[in-house]
Amino acid sequence: MSPIRKLDAVVVDQIAAGEVVERPSSVVKELVENALDAGATSIDVILLDGGLRRIEVRDNGHGIVAAELVLAVTSHATSKLSSSADLEAIASLGFRGEALASIASVARLEVISRTPHNPAGASLKVDFGVVGEVRDAAAVKGTRFIVADLFAELPARRKFMKQASTEAGHCVAWVERLALVHEGVAFRCENNGRLMFEVRADDDLSARCASVFGAHIAQRMIALDRPGEGLSCSARIGPPESARRDARRVHLFLNGRWVRDARLLRAVREGVKEYVPIGYYPTLFLALHLDPERVDVNVHPQKTEVRFRDERIVFGTVVSTLRQCLAASTWATRSVGVFGSAVAETSSSGGATSSHSFPAPSWQRPDDLRASSAQRLDLASAVAAQLPLTSAAQPAAAEFLSIANTFLFRPVAGGVEIIDQHALHERVNLEELRREIRQGQVVMQPLLVPALVDLSRTELELLLGWQKTFLRLGVDVDAFGATTLAIRGVPARLTRLHPEKLVMDLLEMAAENRAASPEMIQEEMLFSMACRGAVMAGDYVDREALQSLLQRGANLPQDRTCAHGRPVRILLSIEDLEKAFFRR
Ligand code: ADP
Ligand code: MG
């Protein structure tokens, strides 16, 4: 056995570096955050081989005086925090005082800096933890960090690096994230001499979104800004067709810090669930500004995880901001969801704008869309004029052909309209139930024979705790013995509802989310009722029932998507058909 001894400082820093410096992009992130903390209004990131060979970050911030250069690269040395009391309210991006020391322990680092009041600058080199001497150096105001040969002396770490192009992508991603939320600051990033990303200092949030997500998406993003005492929020949500299966386009910020938090992501999914299909994430910019005392960012060395003092309020704000934002969107207007090529913005007198269906076919590139948008505009407005299911021009059930007892087809000018019968019914149910709740409570139909559901004692207790919410939703329950729930009434309009299934849905949800609030229970119940009370795919719907469904569907605040974000209706345009038959 070896004796116990204290590790030397370089090894300590290298161990710490394992947590902070994962790859070149971690270096970029830390150096850009430092530049932002230094009040820079212009930040340049210059990479060679995706940062594997060399990373340079230049800023025009307040600089570091010569006498403090050595301290800056020493671990646990920071100018941003002085006592543990400061930890309670961190306003800067950095505070741990370990990034520079960590980076310098696993690479060759050089810093050249000049403060505004000094005529000359100074420089310092650190080679894999070995600190050199501070020298005079010619420098403009601000700071330059050069990090070369990352992990060169740590082959085990180097091995985990990906191709230079992949690493470059990670680096640019960090520049984009920080550039999105730091208005007033110019950012530039190049790799091997090629410009990868750029925003000017006076570019506003929309311009920044355009640089990051592309102009086509940025144009269609919905904006919502919610000022507030102690907690304010601003959001930009991309159109449904820009949603992705991974969360890479979800950008959540807390006080200027990009954060990634599983629970926050869940709040995002909750907020968008009626517009974005389950399993997809929207393109999203969401910046929260919160009193620093109400959040703890000191959870993880990379500082991307956070803890909130009052989670409910924060998550509630996220969910309601997103819902509010989406409710104002043109995607939620009653227009026909169009499919494929017939995409265009129309400003018809009814205020309806055509919208994309989801998901966009893979052959559809934003560039193609712009190319012939003029032609499409005509087509789409022609279609919009023919298609809307307004009460005035309500289609007759006889116009539809039912395929597989699931899809309803009818020819329309400009193409074929296809409705998913379940999705439409679910949306109709949801909107009607919501209207009844707004008016007081859902109209209830007592059951002649109560439905009995056998449960465990805890399950029964749990459900009885929600009795009031149930009643508001038109579901009357009480205990029938120690382990049986009796359902004595259900919403009058949901003739197809199986109360037992509803109860099972709720128990499942409760198991997933123990801290559910009454509002959440109500929402969840509404969704479950809307779905369980709807005709299913494959169910035969006779003409009379279809006519009534179409009629109810004609007066909805939104009929584009079902309660789960899938489309209710799509239009297969003539152009789509022509493409399918290679006539175009
Ligand atoms: P932290 O950011 O947590 O304080 P760092 O190791 O990243 O720790 O930086 C150490 C210190 O070096 C900072 O507190 C700051 O005083 C100084 N510093 C780092 N980068 C810059 C910069 N670009 N401009 C001015 N000062 C800087
Ligand atoms: Mg820092």
Coordinates of C-alpha atoms and ligand atoms in Angstrom, one line a residue:
M1 CA 0.0 0.0 0.0
S2 CA 1.2 3.5 -0.8
P3 CA 1.2 6.1 1.9
I4 CA -1.5 8.8 1.8
R5 CA -0.2 12.1 0.5
K6 CA -1.6 15.4 -0.7
L7 CA -1.8 15.8 -4.5
D8 CA 0.2 18.5 -6.1
A9 CA -1.6 21.5 -7.4
V10 CA -1.4 20.7 -11.1
V11 CA -2.9 17.2 -10.5
V12 CA -5.7 18.8 -8.5
D13 CA -6.4 21.2 -11.3
Q14 CA -6.3 18.4 -13.9
I15 CA -8.9 16.5 -11.8
A16 CA -11.0 19.6 -11.6
A17 CA -10.5 20.1 -15.4
G18 CA -12.2 16.8 -15.9
E19 CA -15.4 18.3 -14.8
V20 CA -15.1 21.7 -16.4
V21 CA -13.2 21.0 -19.6
E22 CA -14.8 18.2 -21.5
R23 CA -13.8 19.3 -25.0
P24 CA -12.8 22.4 -27.0
S25 CA -16.4 23.8 -26.8
S26 CA -16.1 23.9 -23.0
V27 CA -13.1 26.1 -23.3
V28 CA -15.0 28.4 -25.7
K29 CA -17.9 28.5 -23.3
E30 CA -15.8 29.4 -20.3
L31 CA -13.7 32.1 -22.1
V32 CA -16.8 33.7 -23.7
E33 CA -18.6 33.8 -20.4
N34 CA -15.5 35.4 -18.8
A35 CA -15.5 38.0 -21.6
L36 CA -19.2 38.7 -21.0
D37 CA -18.6 39.0 -17.2
A38 CA -15.8 41.6 -18.1
G39 CA -18.4 43.7 -19.8
A40 CA -17.2 43.1 -23.4
T41 CA -19.4 44.4 -26.3
S42 CA -17.4 42.5 -28.9
I43 CA -16.2 38.9 -28.7
D44 CA -14.3 37.1 -31.3
V45 CA -13.7 33.3 -31.3
I46 CA -11.0 32.1 -33.6
L47 CA -10.6 28.3 -34.0
L48 CA -8.1 26.1 -35.7
D49 CA -9.3 22.5 -36.3
G50 CA -12.5 23.0 -34.3
G51 CA -10.4 24.2 -31.3
L52 CA -8.4 20.9 -31.1
R53 CA -5.3 22.8 -32.3
R54 CA -6.0 26.3 -31.1
I55 CA -8.7 28.4 -29.6
E56 CA -8.5 32.2 -29.4
V57 CA -11.0 34.4 -27.7
R58 CA -10.7 38.2 -27.9
D59 CA -12.8 40.7 -26.1
N60 CA -12.9 44.4 -25.5
G61 CA -13.8 44.1 -21.8
H62 CA -12.3 45.7 -18.8
G63 CA -9.1 43.6 -18.9
I64 CA -6.9 42.2 -16.2
V65 CA -4.1 44.2 -14.5
A66 CA -0.6 42.7 -14.8
A67 CA -0.4 42.2 -11.1
E68 CA -3.4 39.9 -11.2
L69 CA -2.6 37.7 -14.2
V70 CA -1.1 34.9 -12.1
L71 CA -4.1 35.0 -9.7
A72 CA -6.5 34.8 -12.7
V73 CA -5.0 31.4 -13.7
T74 CA -4.8 30.1 -10.1
S75 CA -7.6 27.9 -9.0
H76 CA -10.2 29.2 -6.5
A77 CA -9.2 32.8 -7.4
T78 CA -12.0 35.0 -8.6
S79 CA -13.0 38.6 -8.7
K80 CA -16.7 37.8 -8.8
L81 CA -17.3 36.5 -5.3
S82 CA -15.7 37.3 -2.0
S83 CA -17.7 35.6 0.8
S84 CA -20.1 32.8 1.1
A85 CA -22.9 35.3 1.4
D86 CA -22.2 36.3 -2.2
L87 CA -23.0 32.7 -3.2
E88 CA -26.6 33.3 -2.3
A89 CA -27.1 35.8 -5.1
I90 CA -24.8 35.2 -8.1
A91 CA -25.2 37.8 -10.8
S92 CA -22.2 36.9 -12.9
L93 CA -21.8 33.9 -15.2
G94 CA -18.6 32.8 -13.4
F95 CA -18.0 32.5 -9.7
R96 CA -16.1 29.3 -9.1
G97 CA -12.7 30.7 -10.0
E98 CA -11.5 27.5 -11.5
A99 CA -12.1 27.6 -15.3
L100 CA -8.8 29.3 -16.2
A101 CA -6.8 27.1 -13.8
S102 CA -8.4 24.0 -15.2
I103 CA -7.9 25.0 -18.8
A104 CA -4.3 25.9 -18.1
S105 CA -3.6 22.6 -16.5
V106 CA -4.6 20.6 -19.6
A107 CA -3.4 22.9 -22.4
R108 CA -1.0 25.6 -23.3
L109 CA -2.6 28.9 -22.3
E110 CA -1.6 32.4 -23.1
V111 CA -3.3 35.5 -21.9
I112 CA -2.6 39.0 -23.1
S113 CA -4.6 41.8 -21.5
R114 CA -4.7 45.6 -21.1
T115 CA -7.0 47.6 -18.8
P116 CA -8.3 50.9 -20.0
H117 CA -6.2 53.0 -17.7
N118 CA -2.9 51.3 -18.5
P119 CA -0.9 52.4 -21.5
A120 CA 0.7 49.0 -21.9
G121 CA -0.6 45.5 -21.6
A122 CA 0.9 42.3 -20.1
S123 CA 1.0 38.7 -20.9
L124 CA 1.4 35.4 -19.2
K125 CA 1.9 31.8 -20.4
V126 CA 1.0 28.6 -18.6
D127 CA 2.0 25.3 -20.1
F128 CA 0.1 22.3 -18.8
G129 CA 0.0 23.9 -15.3
V130 CA 3.5 25.3 -15.3
V131 CA 3.1 29.1 -14.8
G132 CA 5.6 31.4 -16.7
E133 CA 6.4 35.0 -16.1
V134 CA 4.3 38.1 -16.5
R135 CA 5.8 40.2 -19.3
D136 CA 5.0 43.5 -20.9
A137 CA 3.1 43.2 -24.1
A138 CA 1.7 45.4 -26.7
A139 CA -2.1 45.1 -26.6
V140 CA -5.3 46.8 -27.4
K141 CA -7.8 47.3 -24.6
G142 CA -9.4 44.1 -23.5
T143 CA -8.2 40.5 -23.2
R144 CA -7.0 37.8 -25.5
F145 CA -6.9 34.1 -24.5
I146 CA -5.1 31.6 -26.6
V147 CA -5.5 27.9 -25.8
A148 CA -3.4 25.5 -27.8
D149 CA -2.9 21.8 -27.8
L150 CA -5.8 20.9 -25.6
F151 CA -5.2 17.5 -23.9
A152 CA -2.0 17.0 -25.9
E153 CA -0.3 15.7 -22.8
L154 CA -3.3 13.7 -21.7
P155 CA -3.8 11.0 -24.4
A156 CA -6.6 9.4 -22.5
R157 CA -8.7 12.6 -22.8
R158 CA -7.5 13.4 -26.3
K159 CA -8.9 10.0 -27.4
F160 CA -12.4 11.1 -26.7
M161 CA -12.3 14.0 -29.0
K162 CA -14.3 13.7 -32.2
Q163 CA -13.4 15.0 -35.7
A164 CA -12.4 18.6 -35.9
S165 CA -15.6 19.4 -37.8
T166 CA -17.7 17.9 -35.0
E167 CA -15.8 19.8 -32.4
A168 CA -16.2 23.0 -34.4
G169 CA -19.9 22.5 -34.4
H170 CA -20.0 22.2 -30.6
C171 CA -17.9 25.3 -30.3
V172 CA -20.2 27.3 -32.6
A173 CA -23.2 26.0 -30.7
W174 CA -21.9 27.6 -27.5
V175 CA -21.2 30.9 -29.2
E176 CA -24.7 30.9 -30.7
R177 CA -26.3 30.1 -27.3
L178 CA -24.5 33.0 -25.6
A179 CA -25.1 35.3 -28.5
L180 CA -28.8 34.7 -28.5
V181 CA -29.3 36.0 -25.0
H182 CA -26.7 38.7 -24.8
E183 CA -28.1 41.5 -26.8
G184 CA -25.8 44.5 -27.2
V185 CA -22.8 42.3 -27.7
A186 CA -21.2 41.5 -31.1
F187 CA -20.1 37.9 -31.6
R188 CA -18.0 36.4 -34.3
C189 CA -16.7 32.8 -34.7
E190 CA -14.5 31.4 -37.3
N191 CA -12.9 28.0 -37.9
N192 CA -9.8 27.6 -40.1
G193 CA -10.4 31.0 -41.5
R194 CA -14.0 30.4 -42.4
L195 CA -16.7 32.5 -40.8
M196 CA -19.1 30.3 -38.9
F197 CA -21.3 32.7 -37.1
E198 CA -21.7 36.4 -36.7
V199 CA -24.0 38.9 -35.0
R200 CA -23.5 42.6 -34.7
A201 CA -23.8 44.5 -31.4
D202 CA -27.0 46.2 -32.5
D203 CA -28.7 43.1 -33.8
D204 CA -31.8 42.6 -31.8
L205 CA -33.3 39.3 -30.6
S206 CA -35.1 38.7 -33.9
A207 CA -31.9 39.2 -35.8
R208 CA -30.1 36.9 -33.5
C209 CA -32.8 34.2 -33.9
A210 CA -32.4 34.6 -37.6
S211 CA -28.6 34.0 -37.4
V212 CA -29.1 31.0 -35.2
F213 CA -32.2 29.3 -36.5
G214 CA -32.3 30.7 -40.1
A215 CA -34.3 33.6 -41.4
H216 CA -37.2 31.4 -42.5
I217 CA -37.9 30.1 -39.0
A218 CA -37.1 33.4 -37.3
Q219 CA -39.7 35.2 -39.4
R220 CA -42.4 32.8 -38.3
M221 CA -41.5 32.7 -34.6
I222 CA -44.1 33.9 -32.1
A223 CA -42.9 36.4 -29.6
L224 CA -44.1 36.9 -26.1
D225 CA -42.5 39.2 -23.5
R226 CA -43.8 39.0 -19.9
P227 CA -42.4 41.7 -17.7
G228 CA -42.8 41.1 -14.0
E229 CA -41.5 42.0 -10.6
G230 CA -38.7 39.6 -9.6
L231 CA -39.6 37.2 -12.5
S232 CA -39.8 38.2 -16.1
C233 CA -39.7 36.1 -19.1
S234 CA -39.4 36.5 -22.9
A235 CA -40.0 33.7 -25.4
R236 CA -39.8 33.1 -29.1
I237 CA -41.3 29.9 -30.4
G238 CA -40.7 28.5 -33.9
P239 CA -43.4 27.1 -36.1
P240 CA -44.5 23.5 -35.7
E241 CA -42.5 22.2 -38.7
S242 CA -39.3 23.4 -37.1
A243 CA -39.8 21.0 -34.1
R244 CA -37.3 18.2 -33.7
R245 CA -37.1 14.9 -31.9
D246 CA -34.1 16.1 -29.8
A247 CA -34.0 19.2 -27.7
R248 CA -31.1 20.8 -29.6
R249 CA -33.2 23.7 -30.6
V250 CA -34.5 24.4 -27.1
H251 CA -32.6 27.3 -25.6
L252 CA -33.5 28.1 -22.0
F253 CA -31.7 30.9 -20.3
L254 CA -31.7 31.9 -16.7
N255 CA -30.3 35.4 -16.0
G256 CA -28.2 35.2 -19.1
R257 CA -27.0 31.7 -18.5
W258 CA -27.8 28.9 -20.9
V259 CA -29.3 26.1 -18.8
R260 CA -30.3 22.5 -19.4
D261 CA -32.5 21.0 -16.8
A262 CA -34.6 18.0 -17.2
R263 CA -37.5 19.5 -15.2
L264 CA -37.4 22.7 -17.2
L265 CA -37.5 20.7 -20.3
R266 CA -40.5 18.9 -19.0
A267 CA -42.2 22.2 -18.4
V268 CA -41.5 23.1 -22.0
R269 CA -43.1 20.0 -23.3
E270 CA -46.1 20.6 -21.1
G271 CA -46.4 24.2 -22.4
V272 CA -46.3 23.2 -26.0
K273 CA -48.0 19.8 -26.0
E274 CA -51.1 21.0 -27.9
Y275 CA -49.1 22.3 -30.7
V276 CA -46.1 20.0 -31.0
P277 CA -46.5 16.3 -31.2
I278 CA -45.5 14.1 -28.3
G279 CA -41.9 13.3 -28.4
Y280 CA -40.9 16.4 -30.3
Y281 CA -39.3 19.6 -29.0
P282 CA -40.0 23.1 -30.4
T283 CA -37.5 25.6 -31.7
L284 CA -37.5 27.8 -28.6
F285 CA -35.8 30.7 -27.1
L286 CA -36.9 31.3 -23.5
A287 CA -35.1 33.6 -21.2
L288 CA -36.1 33.9 -17.6
H289 CA -34.9 36.8 -15.4
L290 CA -35.2 36.0 -11.8
D291 CA -34.0 37.6 -8.7
P292 CA -30.6 35.9 -8.2
E293 CA -31.4 35.1 -4.7
R294 CA -34.2 32.8 -5.8
V295 CA -32.0 30.4 -7.8
D296 CA -29.0 28.3 -7.0
V297 CA -26.6 27.9 -9.9
N298 CA -23.9 26.3 -7.8
V299 CA -25.1 22.8 -8.5
H300 CA -22.7 21.5 -11.1
P301 CA -19.2 22.7 -12.3
Q302 CA -20.4 23.4 -15.8
K303 CA -23.2 25.6 -14.3
T304 CA -25.8 24.5 -16.7
E305 CA -28.0 22.9 -14.0
V306 CA -29.9 25.0 -11.7
R307 CA -32.1 24.7 -8.6
F308 CA -35.0 27.1 -8.0
R309 CA -36.1 28.2 -4.6
D310 CA -39.7 28.2 -5.8
E311 CA -39.9 25.6 -8.5
R312 CA -43.7 25.8 -8.9
I313 CA -43.7 29.4 -9.7
V314 CA -40.9 29.1 -12.2
F315 CA -42.3 26.1 -14.0
G316 CA -45.8 27.5 -13.9
T317 CA -44.4 30.7 -15.6
V318 CA -42.7 28.6 -18.3
V319 CA -45.8 26.6 -19.0
S320 CA -48.2 29.5 -19.0
T321 CA -45.9 31.7 -21.1
L322 CA -45.6 29.0 -23.7
R323 CA -49.4 28.4 -23.8
Q324 CA -50.1 32.1 -24.0
C325 CA -47.6 32.5 -26.8
L326 CA -49.0 29.6 -28.8
A327 CA -52.6 30.6 -28.2
A328 CA -51.7 33.9 -30.0
S329 CA -50.1 32.0 -32.9
T330 CA -51.6 31.9 -36.4
W331 CA -51.0 28.2 -36.3
A332 CA -53.9 28.0 -33.8
T333 CA -56.3 29.9 -36.1
R334 CA -58.8 28.0 -37.9
S335 CA -57.2 27.5 -41.2
V336 CA -56.5 24.4 -43.1
G337 CA -53.3 22.8 -42.2
V338 CA -51.5 22.5 -45.5
F339 CA -49.2 19.8 -46.5
G340 CA -45.9 19.9 -48.4
S341 CA -45.5 22.5 -51.0
A342 CA -48.6 24.5 -50.7
V343 CA -47.0 26.6 -47.9
A344 CA -47.5 30.3 -47.9
E345 CA -48.4 33.2 -45.8
T346 CA -51.7 34.6 -46.9
S347 CA -53.2 37.7 -45.4
S348 CA -56.8 36.9 -46.3
S349 CA -59.4 39.2 -45.0
G350 CA -60.5 36.7 -42.4
G351 CA -57.2 37.1 -40.8
A352 CA -56.5 33.4 -41.4
T353 CA -53.0 32.5 -42.4
S354 CA -52.2 29.2 -43.9
S355 CA -49.9 27.2 -41.9
H356 CA -47.6 24.3 -42.3
S357 CA -48.7 20.9 -41.3
F358 CA -46.4 18.7 -39.2
P359 CA -44.0 17.2 -39.8
A360 CA -42.7 18.9 -42.9
P361 CA -41.8 16.4 -45.6
S362 CA -38.1 15.8 -45.6
W363 CA -37.6 17.0 -49.2
Q364 CA -39.0 20.3 -48.3
R365 CA -36.1 22.8 -47.8
P366 CA -36.6 26.3 -46.6
D367 CA -34.8 27.5 -49.7
D368 CA -37.2 25.7 -52.1
L369 CA -40.1 27.4 -50.2
R370 CA -38.8 30.8 -50.9
A371 CA -38.0 30.1 -54.5
S372 CA -41.5 29.9 -55.8
S373 CA -43.5 31.4 -53.0
A374 CA -45.2 33.8 -55.4
Q375 CA -47.0 30.9 -57.2
R376 CA -47.8 29.2 -54.0
L377 CA -49.3 32.3 -52.5
D378 CA -52.0 32.1 -55.2
L379 CA -52.6 28.4 -54.7
A380 CA -52.8 28.7 -50.9
S381 CA -55.1 31.6 -51.0
A382 CA -57.3 29.8 -53.5
V383 CA -57.3 26.8 -51.2
A384 CA -57.9 28.9 -48.1
A385 CA -60.9 30.5 -49.8
Q386 CA -62.4 27.1 -50.6
L387 CA -61.5 25.1 -47.6
P388 CA -62.1 26.7 -44.3
L389 CA -64.6 24.8 -42.2
T390 CA -66.5 27.9 -41.3
S391 CA -70.0 27.5 -40.1
A392 CA -71.0 29.3 -43.3
A393 CA -69.3 26.7 -45.6
Q394 CA -69.6 23.7 -43.4
P395 CA -69.0 20.5 -45.4
A396 CA -71.6 17.8 -45.5
A397 CA -70.8 14.4 -44.3
A398 CA -71.7 13.0 -47.7
E399 CA -68.7 14.8 -49.2
F400 CA -66.3 12.6 -47.3
L401 CA -65.0 9.2 -48.0
S402 CA -63.8 7.2 -45.0
I403 CA -60.6 5.2 -45.4
A404 CA -59.9 2.5 -42.9
N405 CA -62.5 3.9 -40.6
T406 CA -59.8 6.5 -39.7
F407 CA -59.2 9.1 -42.4
L408 CA -61.9 11.2 -44.0
F409 CA -61.1 12.3 -47.5
R410 CA -62.8 14.8 -49.7
P411 CA -61.8 16.6 -52.9
V412 CA -61.5 20.3 -52.6
A413 CA -60.3 23.0 -55.0
G414 CA -56.6 22.8 -54.9
G415 CA -56.3 19.2 -53.7
V416 CA -57.6 16.7 -51.3
E417 CA -58.5 17.5 -47.7
I418 CA -57.8 14.6 -45.2
I419 CA -59.1 14.7 -41.6
D420 CA -58.1 12.3 -38.9
Q421 CA -61.5 11.5 -37.2
H422 CA -60.0 10.8 -33.8
A423 CA -57.9 13.9 -33.8
L424 CA -60.9 16.1 -34.8
H425 CA -63.1 14.5 -32.2
E426 CA -60.5 14.9 -29.5
R427 CA -60.0 18.6 -30.3
V428 CA -63.8 19.1 -30.4
N429 CA -64.2 17.5 -27.0
L430 CA -61.3 19.5 -25.5
E431 CA -62.6 22.8 -26.7
E432 CA -66.2 22.1 -25.6
L433 CA -65.1 20.9 -22.2
R434 CA -63.0 24.0 -21.7
R435 CA -65.9 26.2 -22.6
E436 CA -68.1 24.5 -20.0
I437 CA -65.4 24.9 -17.4
R438 CA -65.2 28.6 -18.1
Q439 CA -68.9 28.8 -17.6
G440 CA -68.8 27.1 -14.3
Q441 CA -68.5 23.4 -14.5
V442 CA -68.9 20.6 -17.0
V443 CA -72.4 19.3 -17.4
M444 CA -72.7 15.9 -15.7
Q445 CA -74.8 12.9 -16.6
P446 CA -75.4 10.6 -13.6
L447 CA -74.9 6.9 -14.3
L448 CA -77.8 4.7 -13.6
V449 CA -75.4 2.0 -12.3
P450 CA -72.2 3.4 -10.9
A451 CA -68.9 2.2 -12.5
L452 CA -66.8 0.5 -9.8
V453 CA -63.0 0.4 -10.0
D454 CA -61.0 -1.7 -7.7
L455 CA -57.9 0.0 -6.4
S456 CA -55.3 -0.1 -3.6
R457 CA -56.0 1.9 -0.5
T458 CA -53.4 4.6 -1.4
E459 CA -54.7 4.9 -4.9
L460 CA -58.2 5.3 -3.7
E461 CA -57.1 7.9 -1.2
L462 CA -55.2 9.8 -3.9
L463 CA -58.1 9.9 -6.2
L464 CA -60.5 11.0 -3.4
G465 CA -58.2 13.9 -2.7
W466 CA -59.0 15.2 -6.2
Q467 CA -62.8 14.8 -5.7
K468 CA -63.5 18.6 -6.1
T469 CA -61.5 18.8 -9.3
F470 CA -63.3 15.8 -10.6
L471 CA -66.6 17.3 -9.9
R472 CA -65.7 20.5 -11.7
L473 CA -64.9 18.3 -14.7
G474 CA -68.3 16.6 -14.5
V475 CA -67.0 13.4 -12.9
D476 CA -68.7 12.4 -9.7
V477 CA -66.7 9.9 -7.6
D478 CA -66.8 8.6 -4.0
A479 CA -65.5 5.7 -2.0
F480 CA -67.4 2.4 -2.2
G481 CA -65.8 0.5 0.6
A482 CA -62.1 0.6 1.5
T483 CA -60.6 -0.3 -1.9
T484 CA -63.3 0.5 -4.5
L485 CA -64.0 3.8 -6.2
A486 CA -67.5 4.4 -7.4
I487 CA -68.0 6.7 -10.4
R488 CA -71.5 8.0 -10.3
G489 CA -71.6 10.6 -13.0
V490 CA -69.6 11.5 -16.2
P491 CA -69.6 14.5 -18.5
A492 CA -72.9 14.5 -20.4
R493 CA -71.4 15.1 -23.8
L494 CA -68.8 12.4 -23.6
T495 CA -71.0 9.5 -24.5
R496 CA -68.1 7.3 -25.4
L497 CA -66.1 7.8 -22.2
H498 CA -65.1 4.7 -20.3
P499 CA -64.8 6.0 -16.8
E500 CA -62.5 3.2 -15.7
K501 CA -59.9 4.1 -18.3
L502 CA -60.1 7.7 -17.2
V503 CA -59.3 6.7 -13.7
M504 CA -56.3 4.5 -14.9
D505 CA -54.9 7.4 -16.9
L506 CA -55.0 9.6 -13.8
L507 CA -53.3 7.1 -11.6
E508 CA -50.6 6.7 -14.2
M509 CA -50.1 10.4 -14.3
A510 CA -50.0 10.7 -10.5
A511 CA -47.4 8.0 -10.4
E512 CA -45.2 10.0 -12.8
N513 CA -45.8 13.3 -11.1
R514 CA -46.2 13.2 -7.3
A515 CA -46.2 16.9 -6.8
A516 CA -49.0 17.6 -9.3
S517 CA -51.0 20.8 -8.6
P518 CA -54.8 20.9 -8.9
E519 CA -54.4 22.8 -12.1
M520 CA -52.2 20.1 -13.5
I521 CA -54.7 17.4 -12.5
Q522 CA -57.4 19.4 -14.1
E523 CA -55.5 19.8 -17.4
E524 CA -54.4 16.2 -17.4
M525 CA -58.0 15.1 -16.8
L526 CA -59.3 17.3 -19.6
F527 CA -56.8 15.8 -22.0
S528 CA -57.6 12.3 -20.9
M529 CA -61.3 12.9 -21.1
A530 CA -61.0 14.5 -24.5
C531 CA -59.1 11.5 -25.8
R532 CA -61.0 8.8 -24.1
G533 CA -64.3 10.3 -25.1
A534 CA -63.4 10.5 -28.8
V535 CA -64.0 8.0 -31.6
M536 CA -60.9 6.0 -32.2
A537 CA -59.0 5.3 -35.3
G538 CA -60.8 2.3 -36.8
D539 CA -64.2 3.0 -35.2
Y540 CA -67.1 3.1 -37.7
V541 CA -68.7 6.5 -37.7
D542 CA -72.1 6.7 -39.4
R543 CA -73.1 9.6 -41.5
E544 CA -75.3 11.2 -38.9
A545 CA -72.5 11.1 -36.2
L546 CA -70.0 12.4 -38.8
Q547 CA -72.3 15.3 -39.6
S548 CA -72.6 16.2 -36.0
L549 CA -68.9 16.0 -35.5
L550 CA -68.2 18.2 -38.5
Q551 CA -70.8 20.7 -37.2
R552 CA -69.2 20.8 -33.7
G553 CA -65.8 21.1 -35.4
A554 CA -66.9 24.2 -37.3
N555 CA -66.8 26.6 -34.4
L556 CA -63.6 25.9 -32.7
P557 CA -61.1 28.4 -31.5
Q558 CA -58.4 26.1 -33.0
D559 CA -58.8 23.0 -35.0
R560 CA -55.3 22.6 -36.5
T561 CA -54.0 20.0 -34.0
C562 CA -55.5 17.5 -31.7
A563 CA -55.0 17.8 -28.0
H564 CA -51.6 16.0 -28.4
G565 CA -50.3 18.3 -31.1
R566 CA -50.9 16.0 -34.1
P567 CA -52.6 17.5 -37.1
V568 CA -56.3 17.3 -37.3
R569 CA -56.4 17.9 -41.0
I570 CA -54.0 18.3 -43.8
L571 CA -54.3 19.3 -47.4
L572 CA -52.7 17.2 -50.1
S573 CA -52.3 19.8 -52.7
I574 CA -52.3 19.3 -56.5
E575 CA -48.7 20.3 -56.4
D576 CA -47.9 17.5 -53.9
L577 CA -49.7 15.1 -56.1
E578 CA -47.8 16.3 -59.1
K579 CA -44.5 15.9 -57.2
A580 CA -45.5 12.4 -56.1
F581 CA -46.1 11.4 -59.8
F582 CA -42.9 13.1 -60.9
R583 CA -44.8 15.6 -63.0
R584 CA -42.7 18.4 -61.4
Ligands
ADP1 P1 -14.5 32.9 -12.6 O1 -15.0 33.3 -14.0 O2 -15.3 31.9 -12.0 O3 -14.2 34.0 -11.7 P2 -12.2 32.1 -14.1 O4 -11.1 31.1 -13.8 O5 -12.9 31.8 -15.3 O6 -13.1 32.1 -12.9 O7 -11.5 33.5 -14.2 C1 -10.7 33.9 -13.1 C2 -10.7 35.5 -13.0 O8 -10.0 36.0 -14.1 C3 -12.1 36.1 -13.1 O9 -12.7 36.2 -11.9 C4 -11.7 37.5 -13.7 O10 -11.4 38.4 -12.7 C5 -10.5 37.2 -14.5 N1 -10.8 37.1 -16.0 C6 -11.0 36.0 -16.7 N2 -11.3 36.2 -18.0 C7 -11.3 37.6 -18.1 C8 -11.6 38.5 -19.2 N3 -11.8 38.0 -20.4 N4 -11.6 39.8 -18.9 C9 -11.3 40.3 -17.7 N5 -11.0 39.5 -16.6 C10 -11.0 38.1 -16.8
MG2 MG -15.1 32.1 -15.6

